[in-house]
mmCIF file of C-alpha atoms in Angstrom:
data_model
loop_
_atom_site.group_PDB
_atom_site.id
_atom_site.type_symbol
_atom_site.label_atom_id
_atom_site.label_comp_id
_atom_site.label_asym_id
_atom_site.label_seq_id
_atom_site.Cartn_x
_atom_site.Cartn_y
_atom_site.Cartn_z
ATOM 1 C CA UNK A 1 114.359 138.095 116.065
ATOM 2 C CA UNK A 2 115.705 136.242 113.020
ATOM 3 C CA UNK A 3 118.226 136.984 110.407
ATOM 4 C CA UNK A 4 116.888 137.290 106.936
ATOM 5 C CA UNK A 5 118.621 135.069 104.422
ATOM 6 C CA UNK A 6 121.282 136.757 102.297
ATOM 7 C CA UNK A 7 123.250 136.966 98.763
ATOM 8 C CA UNK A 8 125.980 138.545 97.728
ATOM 9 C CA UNK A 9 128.675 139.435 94.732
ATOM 10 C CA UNK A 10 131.154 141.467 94.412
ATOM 11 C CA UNK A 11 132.475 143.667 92.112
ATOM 12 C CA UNK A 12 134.818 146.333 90.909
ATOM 13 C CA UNK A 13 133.625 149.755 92.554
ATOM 14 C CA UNK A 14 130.701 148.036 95.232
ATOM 15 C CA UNK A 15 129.160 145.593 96.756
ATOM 16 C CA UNK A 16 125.639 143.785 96.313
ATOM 17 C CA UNK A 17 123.791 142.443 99.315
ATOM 18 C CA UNK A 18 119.986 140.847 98.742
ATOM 19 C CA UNK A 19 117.907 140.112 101.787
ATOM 20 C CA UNK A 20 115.553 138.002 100.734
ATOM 21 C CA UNK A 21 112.549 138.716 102.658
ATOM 22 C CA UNK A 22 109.355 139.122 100.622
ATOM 23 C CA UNK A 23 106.572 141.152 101.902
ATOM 24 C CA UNK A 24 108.519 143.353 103.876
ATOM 25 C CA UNK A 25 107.536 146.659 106.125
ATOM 26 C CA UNK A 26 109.625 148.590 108.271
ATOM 27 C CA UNK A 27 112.304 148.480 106.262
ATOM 28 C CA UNK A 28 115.156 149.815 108.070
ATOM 29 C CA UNK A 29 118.834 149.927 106.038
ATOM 30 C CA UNK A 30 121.882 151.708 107.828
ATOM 31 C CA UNK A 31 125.034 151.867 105.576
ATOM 32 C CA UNK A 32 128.479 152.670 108.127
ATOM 33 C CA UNK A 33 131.670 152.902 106.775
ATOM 34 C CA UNK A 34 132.440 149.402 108.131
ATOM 35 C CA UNK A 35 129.275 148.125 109.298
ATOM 36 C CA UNK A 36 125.901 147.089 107.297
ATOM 37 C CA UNK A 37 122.716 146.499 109.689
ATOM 38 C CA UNK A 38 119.087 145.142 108.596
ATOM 39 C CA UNK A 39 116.508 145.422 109.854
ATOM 40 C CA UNK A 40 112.545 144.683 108.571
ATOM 41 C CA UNK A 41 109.497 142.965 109.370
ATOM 42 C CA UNK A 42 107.928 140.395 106.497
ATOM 43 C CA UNK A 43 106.584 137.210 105.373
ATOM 44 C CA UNK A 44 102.762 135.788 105.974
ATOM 45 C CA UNK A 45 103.664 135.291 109.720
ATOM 46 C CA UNK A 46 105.181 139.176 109.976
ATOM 47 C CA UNK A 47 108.447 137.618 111.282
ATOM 48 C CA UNK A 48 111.425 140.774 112.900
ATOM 49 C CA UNK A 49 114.500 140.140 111.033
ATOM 50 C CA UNK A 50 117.843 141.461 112.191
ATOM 51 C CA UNK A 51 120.695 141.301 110.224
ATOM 52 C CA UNK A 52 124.375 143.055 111.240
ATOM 53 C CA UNK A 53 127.135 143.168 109.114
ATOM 54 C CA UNK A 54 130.691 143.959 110.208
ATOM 55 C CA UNK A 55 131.995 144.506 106.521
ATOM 56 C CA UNK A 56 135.290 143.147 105.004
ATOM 57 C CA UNK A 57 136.151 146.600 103.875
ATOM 58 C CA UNK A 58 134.992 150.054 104.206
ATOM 59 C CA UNK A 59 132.248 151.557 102.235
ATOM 60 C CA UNK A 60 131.094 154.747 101.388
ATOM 61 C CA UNK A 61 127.572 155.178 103.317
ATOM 62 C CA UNK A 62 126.478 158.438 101.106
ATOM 63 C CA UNK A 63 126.976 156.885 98.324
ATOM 64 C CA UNK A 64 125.639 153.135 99.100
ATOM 65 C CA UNK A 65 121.929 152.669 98.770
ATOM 66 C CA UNK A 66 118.989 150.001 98.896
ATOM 67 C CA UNK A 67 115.732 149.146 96.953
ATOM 68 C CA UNK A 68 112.390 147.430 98.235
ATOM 69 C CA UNK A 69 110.878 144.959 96.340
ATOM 70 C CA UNK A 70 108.029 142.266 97.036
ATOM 71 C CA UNK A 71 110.285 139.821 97.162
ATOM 72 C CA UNK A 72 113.422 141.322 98.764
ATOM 73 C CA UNK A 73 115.882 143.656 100.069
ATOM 74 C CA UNK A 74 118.732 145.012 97.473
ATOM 75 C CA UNK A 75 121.792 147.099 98.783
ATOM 76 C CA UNK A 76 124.540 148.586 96.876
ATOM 77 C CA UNK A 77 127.145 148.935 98.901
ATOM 78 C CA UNK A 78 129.562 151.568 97.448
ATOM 79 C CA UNK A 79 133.357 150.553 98.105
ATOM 80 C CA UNK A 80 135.732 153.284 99.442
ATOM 81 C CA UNK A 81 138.503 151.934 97.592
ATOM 82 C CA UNK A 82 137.071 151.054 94.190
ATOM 83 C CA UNK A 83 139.228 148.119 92.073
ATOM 84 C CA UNK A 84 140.095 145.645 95.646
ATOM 85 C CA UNK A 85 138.549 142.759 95.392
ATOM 86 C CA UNK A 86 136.615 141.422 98.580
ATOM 87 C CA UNK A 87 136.674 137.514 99.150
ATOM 88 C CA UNK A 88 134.265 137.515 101.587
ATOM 89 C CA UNK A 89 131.306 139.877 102.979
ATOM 90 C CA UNK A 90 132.381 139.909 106.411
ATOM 91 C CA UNK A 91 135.562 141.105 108.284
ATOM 92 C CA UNK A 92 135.579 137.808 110.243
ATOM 93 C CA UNK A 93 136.235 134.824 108.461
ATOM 94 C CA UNK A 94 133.399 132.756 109.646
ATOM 95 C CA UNK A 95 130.283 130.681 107.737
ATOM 96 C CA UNK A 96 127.210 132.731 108.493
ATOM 97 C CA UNK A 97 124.175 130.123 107.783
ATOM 98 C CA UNK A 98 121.975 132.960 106.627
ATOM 99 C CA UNK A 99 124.666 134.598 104.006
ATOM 100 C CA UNK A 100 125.392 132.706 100.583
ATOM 101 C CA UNK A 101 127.312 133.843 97.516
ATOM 102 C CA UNK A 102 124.826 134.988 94.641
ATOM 103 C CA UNK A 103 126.684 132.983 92.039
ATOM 104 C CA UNK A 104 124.654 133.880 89.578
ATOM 105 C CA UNK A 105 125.806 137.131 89.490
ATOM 106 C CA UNK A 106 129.554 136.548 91.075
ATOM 107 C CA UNK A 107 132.532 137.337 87.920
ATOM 108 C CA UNK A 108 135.761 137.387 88.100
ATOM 109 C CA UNK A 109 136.063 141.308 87.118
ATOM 110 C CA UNK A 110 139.979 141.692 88.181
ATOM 111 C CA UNK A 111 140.239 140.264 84.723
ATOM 112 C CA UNK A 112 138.361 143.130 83.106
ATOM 113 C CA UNK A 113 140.059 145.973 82.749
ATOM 114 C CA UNK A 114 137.361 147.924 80.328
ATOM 115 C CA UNK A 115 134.052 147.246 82.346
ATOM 116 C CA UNK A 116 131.814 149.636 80.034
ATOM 117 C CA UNK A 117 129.023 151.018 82.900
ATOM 118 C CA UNK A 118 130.405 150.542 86.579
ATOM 119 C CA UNK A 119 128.179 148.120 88.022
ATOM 120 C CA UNK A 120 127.001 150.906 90.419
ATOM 121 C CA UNK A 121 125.860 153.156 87.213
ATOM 122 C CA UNK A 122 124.053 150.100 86.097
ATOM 123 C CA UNK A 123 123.198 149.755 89.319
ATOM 124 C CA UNK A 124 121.456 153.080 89.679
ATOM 125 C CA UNK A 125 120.341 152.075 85.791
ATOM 126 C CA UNK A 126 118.317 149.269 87.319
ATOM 127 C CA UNK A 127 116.810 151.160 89.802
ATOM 128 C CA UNK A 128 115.359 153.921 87.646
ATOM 129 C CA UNK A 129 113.893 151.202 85.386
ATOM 130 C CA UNK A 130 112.316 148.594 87.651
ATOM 131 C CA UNK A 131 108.946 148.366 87.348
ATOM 132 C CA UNK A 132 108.712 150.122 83.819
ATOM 133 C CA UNK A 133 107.268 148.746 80.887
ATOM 134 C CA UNK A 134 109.797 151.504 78.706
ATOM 135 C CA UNK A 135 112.734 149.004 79.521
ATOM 136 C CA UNK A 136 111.431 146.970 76.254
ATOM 137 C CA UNK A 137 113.520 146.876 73.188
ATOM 138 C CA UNK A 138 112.773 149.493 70.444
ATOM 139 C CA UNK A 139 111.151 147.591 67.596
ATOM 140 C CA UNK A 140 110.381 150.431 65.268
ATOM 141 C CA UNK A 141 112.346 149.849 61.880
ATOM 142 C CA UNK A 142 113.090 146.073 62.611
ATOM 143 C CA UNK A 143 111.231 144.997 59.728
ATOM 144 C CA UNK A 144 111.713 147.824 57.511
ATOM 145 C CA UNK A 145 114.937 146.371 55.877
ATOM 146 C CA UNK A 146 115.180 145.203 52.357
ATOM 147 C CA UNK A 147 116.678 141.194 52.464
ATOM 148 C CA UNK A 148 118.651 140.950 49.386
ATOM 149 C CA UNK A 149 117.857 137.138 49.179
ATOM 150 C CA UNK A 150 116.332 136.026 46.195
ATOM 151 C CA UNK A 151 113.662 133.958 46.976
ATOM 152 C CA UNK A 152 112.015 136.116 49.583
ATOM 153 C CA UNK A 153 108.995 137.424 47.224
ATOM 154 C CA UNK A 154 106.671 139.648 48.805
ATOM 155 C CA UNK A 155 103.809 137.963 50.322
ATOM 156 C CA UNK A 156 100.109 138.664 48.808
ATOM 157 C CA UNK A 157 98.003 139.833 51.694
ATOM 158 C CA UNK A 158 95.529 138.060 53.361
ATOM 159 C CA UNK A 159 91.654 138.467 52.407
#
């Protein structure tokens, strides 16, 4: 039994967790208010990965969910006390070699006070559109405006 790598961020109202396992089956997510545990089989070699998480704070478990994809395991962990900032993942301070910080997606939100979508909305946003080709940008219209720069003559068209 191995642990599966992890990320994680932070922010205002939950918590993101990725286990990055691709190809995974028996995917097995329990959310407890203090505890987050892991469980799958993946990768070419069909390798058991265990993963238990005694959390920093409490969460919510009805309202924290996860996501399958081919490459990993995404949980949104729903704080019970929205706005407190957690430092670390864990309730222990300790260095977990299988748990990193997903800097790429870590921000200092204390600072924002007007966060326009809670991360879990856009959360929930994200999960409704993955995978859908209606997530492209509307394009009808963009080129029906009139440029009021003089030299832009209208082209002949092409024979």
């Amino acid at each position: 039994m191995h642990s599966a790598n992890a990320k994680w961020y932070d922010r205002r109202d939950s918590v993101f967790v990725e286990f990055c396992v691709e190809d995974s089956v028996d995917v097995e997510v329990k959310f407890d208010k203090s505890k987050l545990d892991f469980s799958c089989v993946g990768g070419v070699d069909t390798v058991k990965y265990h993963n238990e998480v005694d959390l920093f704070e409490a969460i919510d478990p009805n309202e924290s969910k996860h996501k399958r994809t081919d490459r990993s395991v995404f949980c949104c962990l729903r704080k019970a006390e929205a706005g407190k900032s957690w430092p670390r993942l864990t309730k222990v301070k300790t260095k977990l070699n299988w748990l990193s910080v997903d800097f790429n997606n870590w921000k200092d939100w204390e600072d924002d006070s007007d966060e326009e979508l809670s991360s879990y909305d856009r959360f929930s946003e994200m999960m409704n559109n993955m995978g859908g080709e209606d997530d492209l940008p509307d394009m009808d219209g963009a080129d029906d405006e009139e440029s009021a720069d003089s030299d832009d003559e209208k082209m002949p068209d092409l024979e």
